[in-house]
Coordinates of C-alpha atoms and ligand atoms in Angstrom, one line a residue:
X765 CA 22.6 6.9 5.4
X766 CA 23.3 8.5 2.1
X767 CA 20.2 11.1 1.6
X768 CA 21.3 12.3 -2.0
X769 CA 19.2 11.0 -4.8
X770 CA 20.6 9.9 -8.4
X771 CA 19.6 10.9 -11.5
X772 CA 17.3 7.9 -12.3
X773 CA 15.8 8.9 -8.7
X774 CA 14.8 12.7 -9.8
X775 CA 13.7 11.7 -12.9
X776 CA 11.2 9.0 -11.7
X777 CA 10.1 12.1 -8.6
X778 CA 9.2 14.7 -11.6
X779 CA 7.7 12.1 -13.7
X780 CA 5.0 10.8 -10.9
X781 CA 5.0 14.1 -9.6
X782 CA 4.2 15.5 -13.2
X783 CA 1.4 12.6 -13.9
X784 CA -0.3 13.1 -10.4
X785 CA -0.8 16.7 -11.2
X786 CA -1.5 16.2 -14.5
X787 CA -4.2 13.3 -14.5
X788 CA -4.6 12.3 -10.4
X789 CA -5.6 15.6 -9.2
X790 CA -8.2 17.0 -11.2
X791 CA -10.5 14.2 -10.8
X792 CA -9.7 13.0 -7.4
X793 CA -11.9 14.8 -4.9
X794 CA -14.5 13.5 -7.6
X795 CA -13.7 9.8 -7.5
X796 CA -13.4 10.3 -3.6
X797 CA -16.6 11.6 -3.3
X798 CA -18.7 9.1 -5.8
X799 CA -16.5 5.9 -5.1
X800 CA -15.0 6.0 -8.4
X801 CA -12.1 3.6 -9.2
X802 CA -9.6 5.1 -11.7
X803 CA -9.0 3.0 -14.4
X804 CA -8.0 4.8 -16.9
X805 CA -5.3 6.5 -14.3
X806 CA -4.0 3.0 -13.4
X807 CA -3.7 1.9 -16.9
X808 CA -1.8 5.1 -17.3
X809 CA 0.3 4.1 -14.4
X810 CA 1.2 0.9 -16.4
X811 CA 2.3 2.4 -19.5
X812 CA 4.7 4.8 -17.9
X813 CA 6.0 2.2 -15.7
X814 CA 4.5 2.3 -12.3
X815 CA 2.7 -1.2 -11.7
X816 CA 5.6 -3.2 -12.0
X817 CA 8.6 -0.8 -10.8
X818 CA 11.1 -3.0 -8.8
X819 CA 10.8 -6.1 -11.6
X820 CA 13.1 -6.9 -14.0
X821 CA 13.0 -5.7 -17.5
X822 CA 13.0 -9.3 -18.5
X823 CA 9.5 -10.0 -16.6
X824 CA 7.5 -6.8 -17.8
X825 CA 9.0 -4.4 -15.0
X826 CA 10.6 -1.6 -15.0
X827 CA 13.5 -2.7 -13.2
X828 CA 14.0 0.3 -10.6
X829 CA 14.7 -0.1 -7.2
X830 CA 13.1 0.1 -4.1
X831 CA 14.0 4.2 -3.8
X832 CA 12.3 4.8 -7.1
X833 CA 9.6 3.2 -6.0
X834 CA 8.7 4.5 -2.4
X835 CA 9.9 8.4 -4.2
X836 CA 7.0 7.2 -6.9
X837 CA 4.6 6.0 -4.2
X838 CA 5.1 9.8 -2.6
X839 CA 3.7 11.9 -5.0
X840 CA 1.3 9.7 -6.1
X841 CA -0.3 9.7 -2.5
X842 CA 0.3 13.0 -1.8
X843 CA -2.6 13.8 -4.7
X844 CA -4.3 10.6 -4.1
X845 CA -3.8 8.2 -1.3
X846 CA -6.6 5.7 -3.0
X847 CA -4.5 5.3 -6.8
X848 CA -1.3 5.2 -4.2
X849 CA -2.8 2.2 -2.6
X850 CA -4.0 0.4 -5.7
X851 CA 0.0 0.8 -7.2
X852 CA 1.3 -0.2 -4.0
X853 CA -0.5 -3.7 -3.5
X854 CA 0.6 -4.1 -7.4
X855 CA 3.7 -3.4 -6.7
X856 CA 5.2 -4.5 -3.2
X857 CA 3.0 -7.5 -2.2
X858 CA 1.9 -9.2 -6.2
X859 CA 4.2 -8.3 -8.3
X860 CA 7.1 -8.0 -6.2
X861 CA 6.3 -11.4 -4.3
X862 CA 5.9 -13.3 -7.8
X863 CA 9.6 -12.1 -9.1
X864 CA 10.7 -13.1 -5.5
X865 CA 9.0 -16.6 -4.9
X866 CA 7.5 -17.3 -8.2
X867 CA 8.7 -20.6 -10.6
X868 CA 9.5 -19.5 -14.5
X869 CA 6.2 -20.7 -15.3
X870 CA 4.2 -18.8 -13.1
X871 CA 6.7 -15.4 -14.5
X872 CA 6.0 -16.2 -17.5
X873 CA 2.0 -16.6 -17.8
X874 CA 1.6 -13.8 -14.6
X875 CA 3.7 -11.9 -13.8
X876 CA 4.7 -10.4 -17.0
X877 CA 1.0 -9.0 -17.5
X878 CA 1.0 -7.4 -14.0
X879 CA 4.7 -6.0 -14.5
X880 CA 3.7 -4.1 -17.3
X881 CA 0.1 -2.9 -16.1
X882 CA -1.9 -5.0 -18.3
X883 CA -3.5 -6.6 -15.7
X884 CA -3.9 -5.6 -12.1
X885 CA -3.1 -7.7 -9.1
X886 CA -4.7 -8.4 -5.7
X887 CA -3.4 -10.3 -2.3
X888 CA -5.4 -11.9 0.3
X889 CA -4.4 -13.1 3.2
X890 CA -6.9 -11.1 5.6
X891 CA -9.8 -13.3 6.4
X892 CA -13.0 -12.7 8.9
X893 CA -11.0 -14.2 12.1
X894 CA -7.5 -13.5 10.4
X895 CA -6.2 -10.4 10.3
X896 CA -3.4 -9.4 12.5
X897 CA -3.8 -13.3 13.7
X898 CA -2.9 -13.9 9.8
X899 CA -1.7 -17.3 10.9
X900 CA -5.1 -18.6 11.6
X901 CA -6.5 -19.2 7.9
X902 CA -9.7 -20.9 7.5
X903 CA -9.6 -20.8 4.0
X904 CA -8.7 -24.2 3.0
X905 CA -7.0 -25.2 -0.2
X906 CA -7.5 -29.6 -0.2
X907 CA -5.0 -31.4 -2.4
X908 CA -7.1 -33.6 -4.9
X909 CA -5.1 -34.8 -7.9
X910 CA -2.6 -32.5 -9.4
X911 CA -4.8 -30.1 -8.1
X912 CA -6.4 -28.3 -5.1
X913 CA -9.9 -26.8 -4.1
X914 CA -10.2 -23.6 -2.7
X915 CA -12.9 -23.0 -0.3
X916 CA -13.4 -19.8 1.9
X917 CA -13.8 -16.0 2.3
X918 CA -11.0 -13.1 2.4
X919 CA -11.9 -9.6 3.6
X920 CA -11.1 -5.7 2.9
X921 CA -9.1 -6.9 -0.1
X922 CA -7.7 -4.4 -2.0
X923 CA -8.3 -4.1 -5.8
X924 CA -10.5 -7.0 -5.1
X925 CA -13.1 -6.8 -7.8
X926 CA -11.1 -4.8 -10.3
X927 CA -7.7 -7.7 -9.9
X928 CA -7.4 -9.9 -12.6
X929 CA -5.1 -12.1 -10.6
X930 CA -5.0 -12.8 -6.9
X931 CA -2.3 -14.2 -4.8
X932 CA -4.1 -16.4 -2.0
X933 CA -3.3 -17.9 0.9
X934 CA -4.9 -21.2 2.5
X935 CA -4.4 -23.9 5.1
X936 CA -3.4 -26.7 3.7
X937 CA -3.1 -28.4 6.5
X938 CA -5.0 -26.5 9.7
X939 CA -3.4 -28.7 12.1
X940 CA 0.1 -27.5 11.2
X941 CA -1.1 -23.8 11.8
X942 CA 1.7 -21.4 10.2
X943 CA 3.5 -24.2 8.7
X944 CA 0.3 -25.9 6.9
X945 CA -0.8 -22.6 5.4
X946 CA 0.1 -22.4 1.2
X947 CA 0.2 -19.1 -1.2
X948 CA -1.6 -19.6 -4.5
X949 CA -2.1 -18.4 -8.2
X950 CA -5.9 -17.4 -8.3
X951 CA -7.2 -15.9 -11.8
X952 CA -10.4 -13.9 -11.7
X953 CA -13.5 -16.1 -13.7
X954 CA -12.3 -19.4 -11.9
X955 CA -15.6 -21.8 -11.6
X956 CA -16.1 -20.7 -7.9
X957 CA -14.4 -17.7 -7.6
X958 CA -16.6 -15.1 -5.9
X959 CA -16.8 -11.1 -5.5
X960 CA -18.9 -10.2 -2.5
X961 CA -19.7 -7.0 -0.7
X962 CA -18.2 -3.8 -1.8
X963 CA -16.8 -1.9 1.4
X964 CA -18.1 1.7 2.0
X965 CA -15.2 3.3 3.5
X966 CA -14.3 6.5 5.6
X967 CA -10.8 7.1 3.1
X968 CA -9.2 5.8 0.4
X969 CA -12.8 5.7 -1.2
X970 CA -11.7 5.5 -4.7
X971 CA -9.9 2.3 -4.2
X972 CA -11.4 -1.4 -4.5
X973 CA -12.1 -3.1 -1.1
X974 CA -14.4 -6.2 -1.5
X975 CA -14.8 -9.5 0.6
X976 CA -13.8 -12.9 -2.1
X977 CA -15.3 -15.9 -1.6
X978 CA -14.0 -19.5 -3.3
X979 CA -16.3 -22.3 -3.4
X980 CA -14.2 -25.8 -4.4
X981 CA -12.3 -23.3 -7.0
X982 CA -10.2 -25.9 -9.2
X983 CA -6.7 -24.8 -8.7
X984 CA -4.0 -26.3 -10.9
X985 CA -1.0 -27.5 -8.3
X986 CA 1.0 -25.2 -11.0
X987 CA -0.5 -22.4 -9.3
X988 CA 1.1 -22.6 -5.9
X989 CA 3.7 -20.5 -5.2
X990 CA 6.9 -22.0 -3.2
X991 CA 6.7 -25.5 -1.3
X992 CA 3.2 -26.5 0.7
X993 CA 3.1 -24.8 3.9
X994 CA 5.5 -21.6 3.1
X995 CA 2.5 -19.6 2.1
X996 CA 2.9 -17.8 6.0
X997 CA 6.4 -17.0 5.0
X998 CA 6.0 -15.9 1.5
X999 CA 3.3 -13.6 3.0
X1000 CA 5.1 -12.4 5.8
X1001 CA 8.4 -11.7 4.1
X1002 CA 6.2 -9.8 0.9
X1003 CA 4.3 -8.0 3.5
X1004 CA 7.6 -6.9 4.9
X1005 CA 8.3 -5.1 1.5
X1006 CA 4.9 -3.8 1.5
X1007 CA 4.9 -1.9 4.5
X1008 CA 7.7 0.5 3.1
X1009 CA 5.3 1.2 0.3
X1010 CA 2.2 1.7 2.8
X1011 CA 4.8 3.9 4.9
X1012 CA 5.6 6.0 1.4
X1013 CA 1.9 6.7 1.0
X1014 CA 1.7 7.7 4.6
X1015 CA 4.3 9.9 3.8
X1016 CA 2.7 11.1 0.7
X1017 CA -0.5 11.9 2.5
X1018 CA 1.5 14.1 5.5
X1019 CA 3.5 16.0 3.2
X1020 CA 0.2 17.0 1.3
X1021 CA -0.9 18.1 5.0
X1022 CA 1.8 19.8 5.8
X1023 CA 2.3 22.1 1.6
X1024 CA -1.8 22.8 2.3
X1025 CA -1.1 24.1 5.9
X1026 CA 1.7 26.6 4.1
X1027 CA 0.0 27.4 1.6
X1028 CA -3.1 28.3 3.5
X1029 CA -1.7 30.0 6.8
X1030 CA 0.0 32.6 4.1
X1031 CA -2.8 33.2 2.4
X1032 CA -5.6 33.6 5.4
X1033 CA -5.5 36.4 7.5
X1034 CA -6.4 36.6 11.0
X1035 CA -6.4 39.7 13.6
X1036 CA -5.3 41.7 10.7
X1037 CA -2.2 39.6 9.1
X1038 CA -1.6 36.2 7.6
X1039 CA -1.9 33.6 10.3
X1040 CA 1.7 32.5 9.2
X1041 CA 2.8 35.2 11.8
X1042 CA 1.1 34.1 14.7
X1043 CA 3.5 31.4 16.4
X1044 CA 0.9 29.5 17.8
X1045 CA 0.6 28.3 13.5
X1046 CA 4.7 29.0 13.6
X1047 CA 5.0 26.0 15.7
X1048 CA 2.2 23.6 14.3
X1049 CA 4.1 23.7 11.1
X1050 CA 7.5 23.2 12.2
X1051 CA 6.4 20.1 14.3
X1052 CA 4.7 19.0 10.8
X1053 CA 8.0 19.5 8.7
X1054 CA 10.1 17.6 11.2
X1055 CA 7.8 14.5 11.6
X1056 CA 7.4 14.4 7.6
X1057 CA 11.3 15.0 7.9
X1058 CA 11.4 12.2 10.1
X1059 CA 9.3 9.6 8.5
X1060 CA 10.9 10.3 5.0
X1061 CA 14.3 9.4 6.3
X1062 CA 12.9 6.4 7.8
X1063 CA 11.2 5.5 4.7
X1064 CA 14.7 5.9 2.5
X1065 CA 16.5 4.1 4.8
X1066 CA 13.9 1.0 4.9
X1067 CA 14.0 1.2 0.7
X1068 CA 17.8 1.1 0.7
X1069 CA 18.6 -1.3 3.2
X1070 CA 16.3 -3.8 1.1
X1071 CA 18.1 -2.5 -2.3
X1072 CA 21.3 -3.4 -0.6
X1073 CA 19.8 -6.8 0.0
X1074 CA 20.2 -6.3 4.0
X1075 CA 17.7 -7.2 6.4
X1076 CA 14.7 -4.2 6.2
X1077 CA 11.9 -6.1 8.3
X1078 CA 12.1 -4.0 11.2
X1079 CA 13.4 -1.5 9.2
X1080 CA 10.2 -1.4 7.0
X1081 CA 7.8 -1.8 10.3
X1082 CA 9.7 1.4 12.2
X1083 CA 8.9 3.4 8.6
X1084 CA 5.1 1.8 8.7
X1085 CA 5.0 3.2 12.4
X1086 CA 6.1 6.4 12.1
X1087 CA 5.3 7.5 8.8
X1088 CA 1.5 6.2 9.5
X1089 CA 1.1 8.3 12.6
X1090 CA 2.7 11.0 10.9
X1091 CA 0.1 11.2 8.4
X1092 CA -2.6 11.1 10.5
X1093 CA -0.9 13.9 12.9
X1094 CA -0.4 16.1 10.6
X1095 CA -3.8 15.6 8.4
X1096 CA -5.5 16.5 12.1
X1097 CA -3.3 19.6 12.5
X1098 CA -3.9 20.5 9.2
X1099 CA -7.7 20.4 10.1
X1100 CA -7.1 22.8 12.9
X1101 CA -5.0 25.2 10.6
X1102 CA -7.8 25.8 8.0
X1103 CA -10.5 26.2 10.8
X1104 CA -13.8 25.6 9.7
X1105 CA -12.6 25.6 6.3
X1106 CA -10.7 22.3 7.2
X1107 CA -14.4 20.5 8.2
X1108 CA -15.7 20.9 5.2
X1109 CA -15.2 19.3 1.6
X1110 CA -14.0 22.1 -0.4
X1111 CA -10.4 21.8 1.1
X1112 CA -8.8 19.2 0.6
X1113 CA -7.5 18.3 4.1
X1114 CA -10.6 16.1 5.3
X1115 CA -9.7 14.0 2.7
X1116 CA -6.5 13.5 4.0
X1117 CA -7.3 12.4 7.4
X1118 CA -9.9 10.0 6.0
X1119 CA -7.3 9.0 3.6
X1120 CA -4.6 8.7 6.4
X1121 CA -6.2 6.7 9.2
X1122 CA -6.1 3.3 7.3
X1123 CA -2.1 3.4 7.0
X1124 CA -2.3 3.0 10.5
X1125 CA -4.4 -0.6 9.9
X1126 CA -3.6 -2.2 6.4
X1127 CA -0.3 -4.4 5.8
X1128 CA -0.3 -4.6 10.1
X1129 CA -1.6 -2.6 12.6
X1130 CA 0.2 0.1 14.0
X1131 CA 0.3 -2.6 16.9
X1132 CA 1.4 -5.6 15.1
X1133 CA 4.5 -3.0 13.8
X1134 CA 5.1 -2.6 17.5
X1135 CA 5.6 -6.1 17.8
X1136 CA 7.6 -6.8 14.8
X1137 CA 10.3 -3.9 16.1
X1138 CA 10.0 -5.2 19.7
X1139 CA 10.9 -9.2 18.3
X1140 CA 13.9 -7.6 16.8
X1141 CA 15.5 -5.9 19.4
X1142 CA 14.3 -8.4 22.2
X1143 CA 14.8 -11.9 20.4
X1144 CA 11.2 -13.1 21.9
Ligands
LIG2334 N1 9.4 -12.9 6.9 C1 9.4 -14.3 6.8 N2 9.0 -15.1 7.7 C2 8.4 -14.6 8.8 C3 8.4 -13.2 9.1 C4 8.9 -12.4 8.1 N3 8.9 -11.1 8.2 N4 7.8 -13.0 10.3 C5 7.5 -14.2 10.8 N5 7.9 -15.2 9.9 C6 7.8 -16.7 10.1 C7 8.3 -17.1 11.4 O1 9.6 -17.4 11.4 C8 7.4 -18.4 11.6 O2 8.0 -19.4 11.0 P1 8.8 -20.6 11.8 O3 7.7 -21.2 12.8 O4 9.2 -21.6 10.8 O5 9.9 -19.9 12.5 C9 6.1 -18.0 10.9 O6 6.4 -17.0 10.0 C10 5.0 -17.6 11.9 O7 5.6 -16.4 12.6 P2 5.3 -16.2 14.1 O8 5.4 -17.4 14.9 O9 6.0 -15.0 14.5 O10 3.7 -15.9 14.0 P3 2.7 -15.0 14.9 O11 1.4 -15.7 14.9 O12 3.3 -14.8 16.2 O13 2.5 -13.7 14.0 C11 2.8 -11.5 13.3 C12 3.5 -12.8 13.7 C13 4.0 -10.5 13.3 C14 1.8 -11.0 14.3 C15 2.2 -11.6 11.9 O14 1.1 -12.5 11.9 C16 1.8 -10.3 11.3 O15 2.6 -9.6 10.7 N6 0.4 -10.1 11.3 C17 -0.1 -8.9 10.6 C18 -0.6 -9.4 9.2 C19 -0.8 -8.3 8.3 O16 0.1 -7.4 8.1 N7 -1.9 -8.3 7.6 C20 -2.1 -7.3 6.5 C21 -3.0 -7.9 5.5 S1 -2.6 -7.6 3.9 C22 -3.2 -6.1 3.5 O17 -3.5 -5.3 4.3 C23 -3.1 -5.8 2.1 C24 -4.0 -4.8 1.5 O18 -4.9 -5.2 0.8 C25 -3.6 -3.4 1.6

């Protein structure tokens, strides 16, 4: 473990911690509040880099590593969890799974655009009766030519309505079951291609989350990414990468908990003196520091184990564990620090525990990460 951070790593901390003071946080209680999708934020976030960190210069990116990005991801989340989720799925599980798996072609008319934050990205694997089960797809894409057709429904996808790409995967042959499913390029204004309900959520309200539906959408055999019936595998191993960003944000979110908690115990007095003195507060806040401590460790190690090109799955799943808790911990503690101050809207810290409870359930349950880190050690 080396915890120092380079140059390029400071500068890329003060520039997203710079732009989430600067244009996240004045309007994010706002877009929490009213369901507002930030567009003009996440174009911002394209121009200075952010969509497409961890690809190459040569295909739009930025061509950072993974420690840029999850020290991005951070302060991004730690002002707002909902843009911090809308970079991530760009980032980690489209763009970063195109670069990795994708043919020339596909680089070339794709990924480029969502590299650079011209276009934004979405990924659906999650289905009605597939979620942690993400092996049981009953979207079905059916060869027919040099083509296939895509017919079924994904749920809670992120960026869903506002992606102008989507990464897809379908059975291609349901009798095969992990090894018939495929991954596919999907472009938003297909013949078929469907936006349905927009979920009302309890956090991360200024983020996309709609159900897709695909009925017989004419997909060019161009358009599917690695060999028939690796789409399990390209998703799995992407998802792998994703989880360190989902554990970033997690991070992001309990380090915002635990800077509020300072801030406020110093300035709120109680019995006569700031409620910093009272150790009952004392204690509450050092548990906080060490668990954000602990997660952001876990987090940096996760990032540079997969910049050294080592294995990071279980890796990545511990960081999604901890950090997630973490951020929910410490959002709830943060609650009881500001009183009834913390129930209500004006501070901040509801919004954090709303915002924090879905890192415990997006890119795999805190559950499923329990079984990814138990398969590791166990060899079942
Ligand atoms: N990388 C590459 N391949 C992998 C892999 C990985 N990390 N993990 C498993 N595989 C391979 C396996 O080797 C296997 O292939 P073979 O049969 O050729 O060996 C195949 O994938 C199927 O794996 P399993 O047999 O282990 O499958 P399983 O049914 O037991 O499921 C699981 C494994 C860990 C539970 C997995 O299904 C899983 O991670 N589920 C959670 C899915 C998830 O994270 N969904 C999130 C949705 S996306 C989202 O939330 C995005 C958003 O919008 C924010």
């Amino acid at each position: 473990m080396e915890p120092t951070l380079n140059e390029t790593h400071l500068m890329i901390q003060e520039t997203a911690r710079k732009f989430a003071a600067d244009v996240l946080a004045p309007t994010a209680d706002e877009r929490d509040e009213k369901e507002i999708f930030p567009y003009d934020a996440v174009k911002q976030m394209g121009e200075l880099g952010f969509m497409g960190m961890m690809i190459s210069e040569q295909y739009g990116g930025a061509g950072l590593d993974t420690m840029s990005y999850v020290l991005a991801m951070e302060e991004i989340s730690k002002v707002d969890a909902s843009a911090g989720v809308i970079m991530s799925v760009n980032n980690s599980l489209v763009t970063w799974g195109l670069e990795a798996f994708g043919t020339e072609d596909q680089k070339q008319r794709y990924l480029i655009d969502l590299a650079s934050g011209k276009k934004l990205g979405a990924f659906a694997l999650s289905e009605p009766e597939a979620g942690s089960d993400a092996t049981n797809q009953r979207t079905t894409a059916t060869k027919d030519g040099d083509f296939y057709l895509l017919n079924g429904t994904k749920n809670w996808i992120t960026n869903g309505s506002t992606a102008d790409i989507v990464l897809v995967m379908a059975a291609t042959d349901r009798a095969k079951g992990a090894k018939g499913v495929s991954a596919f390029i999907v472009e938003k204004g297909m013949p078929g291609f469907g936006v349905g309900k927009k979920e009302r959520k309890l956090g991360i309200r200024s983020s996309d989350t709609v159900t897709l539906t695909f009925q017989d959408v004419r997909l060019p055999a161009a358009n599917r990414i690695g060999d028939e019936g690796a789409g399990i595998k390209f998703a799995l191993k992407t998802l792998d990468g994703g989880r360190i960003g989902i554990a970033a944000q997690a991070l992001g979110i309990a380090q915002a908990s635990l800077e509020a908690s300072i801030a406020y115990s110093k300035e709120r007095k109680a019995f006569d003196r700031p409620i910093a003195n009272l150790q009952a507060i004392q204690f509450k806040i050092a548990d906080m520091a060490t668990d954000v401590q602990a997660s952001r460790l876990l987090v940096w190690e996760a990032a540079r184990l997969k910049d050294r090109h080592e294995a990071y799955g279980t890796a990545a799943a511990m960081a999604k564990l901890y950090a997630s808790r973490t951020a929910v911990k410490a959002a709830l503690e943060a609650i009881q620090i500001h009183g009834g101050y913390g129930y209500v809207r004006e501070y901040k810290v509801e919004r954090y525990l709303r915002d924090a409870k879905i890192t415990e359930i997006y890119e795999g349950t805190s559950e499923i990460q329990h079984i990814v880190i138990a398969r590791s050690l166990l060899g079942v």
